[in-house]
Amino acid sequence: MHSQSRPPAEATWSDLPRENAQVQDIALYKREHAVHQGSLIAVNASWTCYAIRGGMVRVIHRETEEKALLRGHALEVVDLQFLPGQDVIATVANDGNVYVWRLSCVGSEIKSEPVLQATWGERPPPGGVDRVVFKPS
């Protein structure tokens, strides 16, 4: 755990301190498909999440740096997004599935509670399910 304070979850580049900026690689791998419409990385105040091979999503709790995997997709994840202001993440993959999980970290254990799983057959229709968007009502 770091003793340094973290920047706020919502900030502009000009708000961030530059003199003590630290960069850390979290994943190095080549994607098979070069063009994606969606986001392969999602970050909120508590979590950094990114799609990896095999339809999995790596989740990292930002405060404790604990890591876990979200499993469920059979093919590669093509988009992931957080519900704004919450520790709820949705993922969509080339297998026609959408998953929504509620994330929490208790001590050194990451918990992922499935909230929703929806399937659009074996594969989504062309131009179909390749993005996930939360739209408040």
PDB file of N, CA and C in Angstrom, residues 35-119:
ATOM      1  N   VAL A  35      -8.074  -3.123 -34.327  1.00  0.00           N
ATOM      2  CA  VAL A  35      -9.076  -2.065 -34.253  1.00  0.00           C
ATOM      3  C   VAL A  35     -10.214  -2.497 -33.338  1.00  0.00           C
ATOM      4  N   HIS A  36     -10.506  -1.667 -32.360  1.00  0.00           N
ATOM      5  CA  HIS A  36     -11.622  -1.907 -31.452  1.00  0.00           C
ATOM      6  C   HIS A  36     -12.423  -0.625 -31.327  1.00  0.00           C
ATOM      7  N   GLN A  37     -13.721  -0.764 -31.294  1.00  0.00           N
ATOM      8  CA  GLN A  37     -14.587   0.381 -31.058  1.00  0.00           C
ATOM      9  C   GLN A  37     -14.619   0.747 -29.584  1.00  0.00           C
ATOM     10  N   GLY A  38     -14.503  -0.259 -28.721  1.00  0.00           N
ATOM     11  CA  GLY A  38     -14.693  -0.060 -27.291  1.00  0.00           C
ATOM     12  C   GLY A  38     -13.407   0.206 -26.538  1.00  0.00           C
ATOM     13  N   SER A  39     -13.561   0.339 -25.235  1.00  0.00           N
ATOM     14  CA  SER A  39     -12.440   0.556 -24.330  1.00  0.00           C
ATOM     15  C   SER A  39     -11.975  -0.777 -23.771  1.00  0.00           C
ATOM     16  N   LEU A  40     -10.682  -0.997 -23.782  1.00  0.00           N
ATOM     17  CA  LEU A  40     -10.126  -2.216 -23.218  1.00  0.00           C
ATOM     18  C   LEU A  40      -9.586  -1.973 -21.817  1.00  0.00           C
ATOM     19  N   ILE A  41      -9.691  -0.728 -21.345  1.00  0.00           N
ATOM     20  CA  ILE A  41      -9.274  -0.345 -19.996  1.00  0.00           C
ATOM     21  C   ILE A  41     -10.376   0.512 -19.395  1.00  0.00           C
ATOM     22  N   ALA A  42     -10.688   0.265 -18.122  1.00  0.00           N
ATOM     23  CA  ALA A  42     -11.663   1.088 -17.400  1.00  0.00           C
ATOM     24  C   ALA A  42     -11.084   1.403 -16.024  1.00  0.00           C
ATOM     25  N   VAL A  43     -11.212   2.644 -15.612  1.00  0.00           N
ATOM     26  CA  VAL A  43     -10.655   3.092 -14.331  1.00  0.00           C
ATOM     27  C   VAL A  43     -11.698   3.938 -13.616  1.00  0.00           C
ATOM     28  N   ASN A  44     -11.832   3.726 -12.310  1.00  0.00           N
ATOM     29  CA  ASN A  44     -12.616   4.642 -11.481  1.00  0.00           C
ATOM     30  C   ASN A  44     -11.796   4.963 -10.237  1.00  0.00           C
ATOM     31  N   ALA A  45     -12.390   5.547  -9.219  1.00  0.00           N
ATOM     32  CA  ALA A  45     -11.656   5.968  -8.022  1.00  0.00           C
ATOM     33  C   ALA A  45     -11.019   4.792  -7.283  1.00  0.00           C
ATOM     34  N   SER A  46     -11.602   3.593  -7.374  1.00  0.00           N
ATOM     35  CA  SER A  46     -11.133   2.439  -6.604  1.00  0.00           C
ATOM     36  C   SER A  46     -10.438   1.364  -7.430  1.00  0.00           C
ATOM     37  N   TRP A  47     -10.708   1.297  -8.718  1.00  0.00           N
ATOM     38  CA  TRP A  47     -10.290   0.146  -9.514  1.00  0.00           C
ATOM     39  C   TRP A  47      -9.643   0.539 -10.836  1.00  0.00           C
ATOM     40  N   THR A  48      -8.703  -0.287 -11.280  1.00  0.00           N
ATOM     41  CA  THR A  48      -8.182  -0.272 -12.640  1.00  0.00           C
ATOM     42  C   THR A  48      -8.480  -1.656 -13.206  1.00  0.00           C
ATOM     43  N   CYS A  49      -9.159  -1.697 -14.350  1.00  0.00           N
ATOM     44  CA  CYS A  49      -9.544  -2.971 -14.963  1.00  0.00           C
ATOM     45  C   CYS A  49      -9.150  -2.951 -16.429  1.00  0.00           C
ATOM     46  N   TYR A  50      -8.711  -4.108 -16.932  1.00  0.00           N
ATOM     47  CA  TYR A  50      -8.377  -4.186 -18.347  1.00  0.00           C
ATOM     48  C   TYR A  50      -8.620  -5.597 -18.870  1.00  0.00           C
ATOM     49  N   ALA A  51      -8.985  -5.651 -20.154  1.00  0.00           N
ATOM     50  CA  ALA A  51      -9.261  -6.926 -20.814  1.00  0.00           C
ATOM     51  C   ALA A  51      -7.948  -7.643 -21.097  1.00  0.00           C
ATOM     52  N   ILE A  52      -7.955  -8.956 -20.884  1.00  0.00           N
ATOM     53  CA  ILE A  52      -6.804  -9.789 -21.240  1.00  0.00           C
ATOM     54  C   ILE A  52      -7.294 -10.952 -22.092  1.00  0.00           C
ATOM     55  N   ARG A  53      -6.361 -11.741 -22.566  1.00  0.00           N
ATOM     56  CA  ARG A  53      -6.716 -12.875 -23.429  1.00  0.00           C
ATOM     57  C   ARG A  53      -7.633 -13.857 -22.717  1.00  0.00           C
ATOM     58  N   GLY A  54      -8.333 -14.625 -23.534  1.00  0.00           N
ATOM     59  CA  GLY A  54      -9.179 -15.679 -22.982  1.00  0.00           C
ATOM     60  C   GLY A  54     -10.491 -15.183 -22.420  1.00  0.00           C
ATOM     61  N   GLY A  55     -10.894 -13.964 -22.772  1.00  0.00           N
ATOM     62  CA  GLY A  55     -12.168 -13.437 -22.299  1.00  0.00           C
ATOM     63  C   GLY A  55     -12.182 -13.016 -20.845  1.00  0.00           C
ATOM     64  N   MET A  56     -11.001 -12.840 -20.253  1.00  0.00           N
ATOM     65  CA  MET A  56     -10.932 -12.455 -18.841  1.00  0.00           C
ATOM     66  C   MET A  56     -10.667 -10.957 -18.698  1.00  0.00           C
ATOM     67  N   VAL A  57     -10.966 -10.455 -17.510  1.00  0.00           N
ATOM     68  CA  VAL A  57     -10.696  -9.064 -17.169  1.00  0.00           C
ATOM     69  C   VAL A  57      -9.889  -9.042 -15.882  1.00  0.00           C
ATOM     70  N   ARG A  58      -8.734  -8.403 -15.929  1.00  0.00           N
ATOM     71  CA  ARG A  58      -7.900  -8.213 -14.729  1.00  0.00           C
ATOM     72  C   ARG A  58      -8.441  -7.013 -13.972  1.00  0.00           C
ATOM     73  N   VAL A  59      -8.666  -7.176 -12.669  1.00  0.00           N
ATOM     74  CA  VAL A  59      -9.086  -6.071 -11.819  1.00  0.00           C
ATOM     75  C   VAL A  59      -8.009  -5.831 -10.769  1.00  0.00           C
ATOM     76  N   ILE A  60      -7.678  -4.569 -10.558  1.00  0.00           N
ATOM     77  CA  ILE A  60      -6.678  -4.184  -9.572  1.00  0.00           C
ATOM     78  C   ILE A  60      -7.305  -3.144  -8.654  1.00  0.00           C
ATOM     79  N   HIS A  61      -7.317  -3.449  -7.368  1.00  0.00           N
ATOM     80  CA  HIS A  61      -7.812  -2.481  -6.388  1.00  0.00           C
ATOM     81  C   HIS A  61      -6.732  -1.425  -6.198  1.00  0.00           C
ATOM     82  N   ARG A  62      -7.050  -0.174  -6.456  1.00  0.00           N
ATOM     83  CA  ARG A  62      -6.033   0.879  -6.505  1.00  0.00           C
ATOM     84  C   ARG A  62      -5.392   1.147  -5.151  1.00  0.00           C
ATOM     85  N   GLU A  63      -6.139   1.039  -4.075  1.00  0.00           N
ATOM     86  CA  GLU A  63      -5.577   1.342  -2.747  1.00  0.00           C
ATOM     87  C   GLU A  63      -4.675   0.220  -2.240  1.00  0.00           C
ATOM     88  N   THR A  64      -5.140  -1.027  -2.353  1.00  0.00           N
ATOM     89  CA  THR A  64      -4.364  -2.153  -1.795  1.00  0.00           C
ATOM     90  C   THR A  64      -3.456  -2.816  -2.828  1.00  0.00           C
ATOM     91  N   GLU A  65      -3.695  -2.556  -4.119  1.00  0.00           N
ATOM     92  CA  GLU A  65      -2.983  -3.179  -5.232  1.00  0.00           C
ATOM     93  C   GLU A  65      -3.237  -4.689  -5.333  1.00  0.00           C
ATOM     94  N   GLU A  66      -4.280  -5.179  -4.665  1.00  0.00           N
ATOM     95  CA  GLU A  66      -4.690  -6.578  -4.807  1.00  0.00           C
ATOM     96  C   GLU A  66      -5.218  -6.788  -6.226  1.00  0.00           C
ATOM     97  N   LYS A  67      -5.044  -8.002  -6.761  1.00  0.00           N
ATOM     98  CA  LYS A  67      -5.450  -8.320  -8.128  1.00  0.00           C
ATOM     99  C   LYS A  67      -6.355  -9.540  -8.145  1.00  0.00           C
ATOM    100  N   ALA A  68      -7.246  -9.561  -9.135  1.00  0.00           N
ATOM    101  CA  ALA A  68      -8.123 -10.710  -9.342  1.00  0.00           C
ATOM    102  C   ALA A  68      -8.514 -10.750 -10.814  1.00  0.00           C
ATOM    103  N   LEU A  69      -9.174 -11.834 -11.212  1.00  0.00           N
ATOM    104  CA  LEU A  69      -9.661 -11.984 -12.585  1.00  0.00           C
ATOM    105  C   LEU A  69     -11.173 -12.141 -12.577  1.00  0.00           C
ATOM    106  N   LEU A  70     -11.825 -11.474 -13.523  1.00  0.00           N
ATOM    107  CA  LEU A  70     -13.240 -11.705 -13.781  1.00  0.00           C
ATOM    108  C   LEU A  70     -13.307 -12.691 -14.935  1.00  0.00           C
ATOM    109  N   ARG A  71     -14.026 -13.784 -14.731  1.00  0.00           N
ATOM    110  CA  ARG A  71     -14.131 -14.840 -15.742  1.00  0.00           C
ATOM    111  C   ARG A  71     -15.587 -15.026 -16.131  1.00  0.00           C
ATOM    112  N   GLY A  72     -15.799 -15.435 -17.354  1.00  0.00           N
ATOM    113  CA  GLY A  72     -17.153 -15.716 -17.817  1.00  0.00           C
ATOM    114  C   GLY A  72     -17.255 -15.695 -19.325  1.00  0.00           C
ATOM    115  N   HIS A  73     -16.543 -14.778 -19.963  1.00  0.00           N
ATOM    116  CA  HIS A  73     -16.584 -14.701 -21.422  1.00  0.00           C
ATOM    117  C   HIS A  73     -15.762 -15.826 -22.047  1.00  0.00           C
ATOM    118  N   ALA A  74     -16.265 -16.347 -23.169  1.00  0.00           N
ATOM    119  CA  ALA A  74     -15.546 -17.399 -23.892  1.00  0.00           C
ATOM    120  C   ALA A  74     -14.596 -16.817 -24.934  1.00  0.00           C
ATOM    121  N   LEU A  75     -14.891 -15.614 -25.430  1.00  0.00           N
ATOM    122  CA  LEU A  75     -14.045 -14.950 -26.423  1.00  0.00           C
ATOM    123  C   LEU A  75     -13.590 -13.598 -25.877  1.00  0.00           C
ATOM    124  N   GLU A  76     -12.755 -12.907 -26.653  1.00  0.00           N
ATOM    125  CA  GLU A  76     -12.129 -11.690 -26.145  1.00  0.00           C
ATOM    126  C   GLU A  76     -13.134 -10.590 -25.806  1.00  0.00           C
ATOM    127  N   VAL A  77     -12.854  -9.894 -24.716  1.00  0.00           N
ATOM    128  CA  VAL A  77     -13.644  -8.750 -24.279  1.00  0.00           C
ATOM    129  C   VAL A  77     -13.328  -7.583 -25.209  1.00  0.00           C
ATOM    130  N   VAL A  78     -14.375  -6.902 -25.711  1.00  0.00           N
ATOM    131  CA  VAL A  78     -14.173  -5.801 -26.652  1.00  0.00           C
ATOM    132  C   VAL A  78     -14.549  -4.446 -26.070  1.00  0.00           C
ATOM    133  N   ASP A  79     -15.173  -4.424 -24.905  1.00  0.00           N
ATOM    134  CA  ASP A  79     -15.488  -3.147 -24.256  1.00  0.00           C
ATOM    135  C   ASP A  79     -15.768  -3.386 -22.786  1.00  0.00           C
ATOM    136  N   LEU A  80     -15.343  -2.459 -21.951  1.00  0.00           N
ATOM    137  CA  LEU A  80     -15.682  -2.480 -20.536  1.00  0.00           C
ATOM    138  C   LEU A  80     -15.827  -1.051 -20.041  1.00  0.00           C
ATOM    139  N   GLN A  81     -16.810  -0.851 -19.153  1.00  0.00           N
ATOM    140  CA  GLN A  81     -17.121   0.473 -18.630  1.00  0.00           C
ATOM    141  C   GLN A  81     -17.615   0.356 -17.196  1.00  0.00           C
ATOM    142  N   PHE A  82     -17.282   1.363 -16.374  1.00  0.00           N
ATOM    143  CA  PHE A  82     -17.830   1.462 -15.028  1.00  0.00           C
ATOM    144  C   PHE A  82     -19.123   2.256 -15.054  1.00  0.00           C
ATOM    145  N   LEU A  83     -20.060   1.864 -14.202  1.00  0.00           N
ATOM    146  CA  LEU A  83     -21.228   2.683 -13.935  1.00  0.00           C
ATOM    147  C   LEU A  83     -20.707   3.924 -13.227  1.00  0.00           C
ATOM    148  N   PRO A  84     -20.961   5.118 -13.741  1.00  0.00           N
ATOM    149  CA  PRO A  84     -20.381   6.328 -13.146  1.00  0.00           C
ATOM    150  C   PRO A  84     -20.643   6.434 -11.644  1.00  0.00           C
ATOM    151  N   GLY A  85     -19.558   6.671 -10.905  1.00  0.00           N
ATOM    152  CA  GLY A  85     -19.651   6.881  -9.461  1.00  0.00           C
ATOM    153  C   GLY A  85     -19.832   5.625  -8.635  1.00  0.00           C
ATOM    154  N   GLN A  86     -19.755   4.441  -9.260  1.00  0.00           N
ATOM    155  CA  GLN A  86     -19.967   3.198  -8.519  1.00  0.00           C
ATOM    156  C   GLN A  86     -18.908   2.172  -8.877  1.00  0.00           C
ATOM    157  N   ASP A  87     -18.786   1.156  -8.055  1.00  0.00           N
ATOM    158  CA  ASP A  87     -17.849   0.061  -8.285  1.00  0.00           C
ATOM    159  C   ASP A  87     -18.547  -1.087  -9.003  1.00  0.00           C
ATOM    160  N   VAL A  88     -19.260  -0.730 -10.062  1.00  0.00           N
ATOM    161  CA  VAL A  88     -19.992  -1.688 -10.891  1.00  0.00           C
ATOM    162  C   VAL A  88     -19.426  -1.579 -12.303  1.00  0.00           C
ATOM    163  N   ILE A  89     -18.966  -2.708 -12.848  1.00  0.00           N
ATOM    164  CA  ILE A  89     -18.364  -2.716 -14.182  1.00  0.00           C
ATOM    165  C   ILE A  89     -19.132  -3.660 -15.097  1.00  0.00           C
ATOM    166  N   ALA A  90     -19.300  -3.230 -16.343  1.00  0.00           N
ATOM    167  CA  ALA A  90     -19.942  -4.060 -17.361  1.00  0.00           C
ATOM    168  C   ALA A  90     -18.918  -4.395 -18.425  1.00  0.00           C
ATOM    169  N   THR A  91     -19.005  -5.625 -18.954  1.00  0.00           N
ATOM    170  CA  THR A  91     -18.110  -6.067 -20.015  1.00  0.00           C
ATOM    171  C   THR A  91     -18.940  -6.703 -21.119  1.00  0.00           C
ATOM    172  N   VAL A  92     -18.470  -6.556 -22.353  1.00  0.00           N
ATOM    173  CA  VAL A  92     -19.095  -7.205 -23.498  1.00  0.00           C
ATOM    174  C   VAL A  92     -17.982  -7.855 -24.306  1.00  0.00           C
ATOM    175  N   ALA A  93     -18.284  -9.026 -24.858  1.00  0.00           N
ATOM    176  CA  ALA A  93     -17.266  -9.782 -25.585  1.00  0.00           C
ATOM    177  C   ALA A  93     -17.803 -10.278 -26.917  1.00  0.00           C
ATOM    178  N   ASN A  94     -16.884 -10.777 -27.736  1.00  0.00           N
ATOM    179  CA  ASN A  94     -17.245 -11.332 -29.047  1.00  0.00           C
ATOM    180  C   ASN A  94     -18.053 -12.615 -28.950  1.00  0.00           C
ATOM    181  N   ASP A  95     -18.298 -13.103 -27.744  1.00  0.00           N
ATOM    182  CA  ASP A  95     -19.096 -14.326 -27.585  1.00  0.00           C
ATOM    183  C   ASP A  95     -20.592 -14.039 -27.464  1.00  0.00           C
ATOM    184  N   GLY A  96     -20.982 -12.758 -27.565  1.00  0.00           N
ATOM    185  CA  GLY A  96     -22.393 -12.396 -27.477  1.00  0.00           C
ATOM    186  C   GLY A  96     -22.888 -12.222 -26.059  1.00  0.00           C
ATOM    187  N   ASN A  97     -21.992 -12.202 -25.079  1.00  0.00           N
ATOM    188  CA  ASN A  97     -22.384 -12.056 -23.677  1.00  0.00           C
ATOM    189  C   ASN A  97     -22.044 -10.681 -23.134  1.00  0.00           C
ATOM    190  N   VAL A  98     -22.917 -10.203 -22.263  1.00  0.00           N
ATOM    191  CA  VAL A  98     -22.681  -8.993 -21.485  1.00  0.00           C
ATOM    192  C   VAL A  98     -22.731  -9.404 -20.016  1.00  0.00           C
ATOM    193  N   TYR A  99     -21.726  -9.007 -19.268  1.00  0.00           N
ATOM    194  CA  TYR A  99     -21.698  -9.266 -17.832  1.00  0.00           C
ATOM    195  C   TYR A  99     -21.616  -7.944 -17.093  1.00  0.00           C
ATOM    196  N   VAL A 100     -22.263  -7.896 -15.936  1.00  0.00           N
ATOM    197  CA  VAL A 100     -22.159  -6.754 -15.026  1.00  0.00           C
ATOM    198  C   VAL A 100     -21.799  -7.309 -13.662  1.00  0.00           C
ATOM    199  N   TRP A 101     -20.725  -6.763 -13.074  1.00  0.00           N
ATOM    200  CA  TRP A 101     -20.264  -7.192 -11.754  1.00  0.00           C
ATOM    201  C   TRP A 101     -20.181  -6.004 -10.807  1.00  0.00           C
ATOM    202  N   ARG A 102     -20.479  -6.266  -9.534  1.00  0.00           N
ATOM    203  CA  ARG A 102     -20.230  -5.298  -8.460  1.00  0.00           C
ATOM    204  C   ARG A 102     -18.941  -5.735  -7.786  1.00  0.00           C
ATOM    205  N   LEU A 103     -17.945  -4.835  -7.743  1.00  0.00           N
ATOM    206  CA  LEU A 103     -16.637  -5.142  -7.169  1.00  0.00           C
ATOM    207  C   LEU A 103     -16.525  -4.594  -5.756  1.00  0.00           C
ATOM    208  N   SER A 104     -15.836  -5.338  -4.894  1.00  0.00           N
ATOM    209  CA  SER A 104     -15.524  -4.856  -3.553  1.00  0.00           C
ATOM    210  C   SER A 104     -14.220  -5.492  -3.101  1.00  0.00           C
ATOM    211  N   CYS A 105     -13.543  -4.832  -2.184  1.00  0.00           N
ATOM    212  CA  CYS A 105     -12.304  -5.358  -1.623  1.00  0.00           C
ATOM    213  C   CYS A 105     -12.440  -5.322  -0.113  1.00  0.00           C
ATOM    214  N   VAL A 106     -12.410  -6.494   0.500  1.00  0.00           N
ATOM    215  CA  VAL A 106     -12.511  -6.615   1.949  1.00  0.00           C
ATOM    216  C   VAL A 106     -11.176  -7.157   2.443  1.00  0.00           C
ATOM    217  N   GLY A 107     -10.403  -6.315   3.135  1.00  0.00           N
ATOM    218  CA  GLY A 107      -9.059  -6.712   3.542  1.00  0.00           C
ATOM    219  C   GLY A 107      -8.210  -6.911   2.313  1.00  0.00           C
ATOM    220  N   SER A 108      -7.724  -8.130   2.126  1.00  0.00           N
ATOM    221  CA  SER A 108      -6.911  -8.426   0.947  1.00  0.00           C
ATOM    222  C   SER A 108      -7.669  -9.303  -0.052  1.00  0.00           C
ATOM    223  N   GLU A 109      -8.985  -9.407   0.102  1.00  0.00           N
ATOM    224  CA  GLU A 109      -9.778 -10.252  -0.785  1.00  0.00           C
ATOM    225  C   GLU A 109     -10.688  -9.416  -1.678  1.00  0.00           C
ATOM    226  N   ILE A 110     -10.548  -9.625  -2.985  1.00  0.00           N
ATOM    227  CA  ILE A 110     -11.424  -8.968  -3.946  1.00  0.00           C
ATOM    228  C   ILE A 110     -12.636  -9.852  -4.171  1.00  0.00           C
ATOM    229  N   LYS A 111     -13.817  -9.251  -4.093  1.00  0.00           N
ATOM    230  CA  LYS A 111     -15.058  -9.974  -4.338  1.00  0.00           C
ATOM    231  C   LYS A 111     -15.712  -9.374  -5.576  1.00  0.00           C
ATOM    232  N   SER A 112     -16.228 -10.255  -6.427  1.00  0.00           N
ATOM    233  CA  SER A 112     -16.961  -9.816  -7.611  1.00  0.00           C
ATOM    234  C   SER A 112     -18.333 -10.485  -7.583  1.00  0.00           C
ATOM    235  N   GLU A 113     -19.346  -9.683  -7.366  1.00  0.00           N
ATOM    236  CA  GLU A 113     -20.721 -10.181  -7.300  1.00  0.00           C
ATOM    237  C   GLU A 113     -21.381 -10.006  -8.659  1.00  0.00           C
ATOM    238  N   PRO A 114     -21.809 -11.101  -9.301  1.00  0.00           N
ATOM    239  CA  PRO A 114     -22.493 -10.951 -10.592  1.00  0.00           C
ATOM    240  C   PRO A 114     -23.839 -10.264 -10.399  1.00  0.00           C
ATOM    241  N   VAL A 115     -24.075  -9.222 -11.177  1.00  0.00           N
ATOM    242  CA  VAL A 115     -25.325  -8.466 -11.109  1.00  0.00           C
ATOM    243  C   VAL A 115     -26.225  -8.843 -12.278  1.00  0.00           C
ATOM    244  N   LEU A 116     -25.613  -9.069 -13.455  1.00  0.00           N
ATOM    245  CA  LEU A 116     -26.383  -9.360 -14.667  1.00  0.00           C
ATOM    246  C   LEU A 116     -25.514 -10.139 -15.642  1.00  0.00           C
ATOM    247  N   GLN A 117     -26.144 -11.070 -16.350  1.00  0.00           N
ATOM    248  CA  GLN A 117     -25.505 -11.754 -17.478  1.00  0.00           C
ATOM    249  C   GLN A 117     -26.565 -11.898 -18.545  1.00  0.00           C
ATOM    250  N   ALA A 118     -26.268 -11.392 -19.732  1.00  0.00           N
ATOM    251  CA  ALA A 118     -27.207 -11.478 -20.850  1.00  0.00           C
ATOM    252  C   ALA A 118     -26.480 -12.047 -22.054  1.00  0.00           C
ATOM    253  N   THR A 119     -27.195 -12.865 -22.841  1.00  0.00           N
ATOM    254  CA  THR A 119     -26.600 -13.504 -24.013  1.00  0.00           C
ATOM    255  C   THR A 119     -27.423 -13.180 -25.252  1.00  0.00           C
TER     256      THR A 119
END
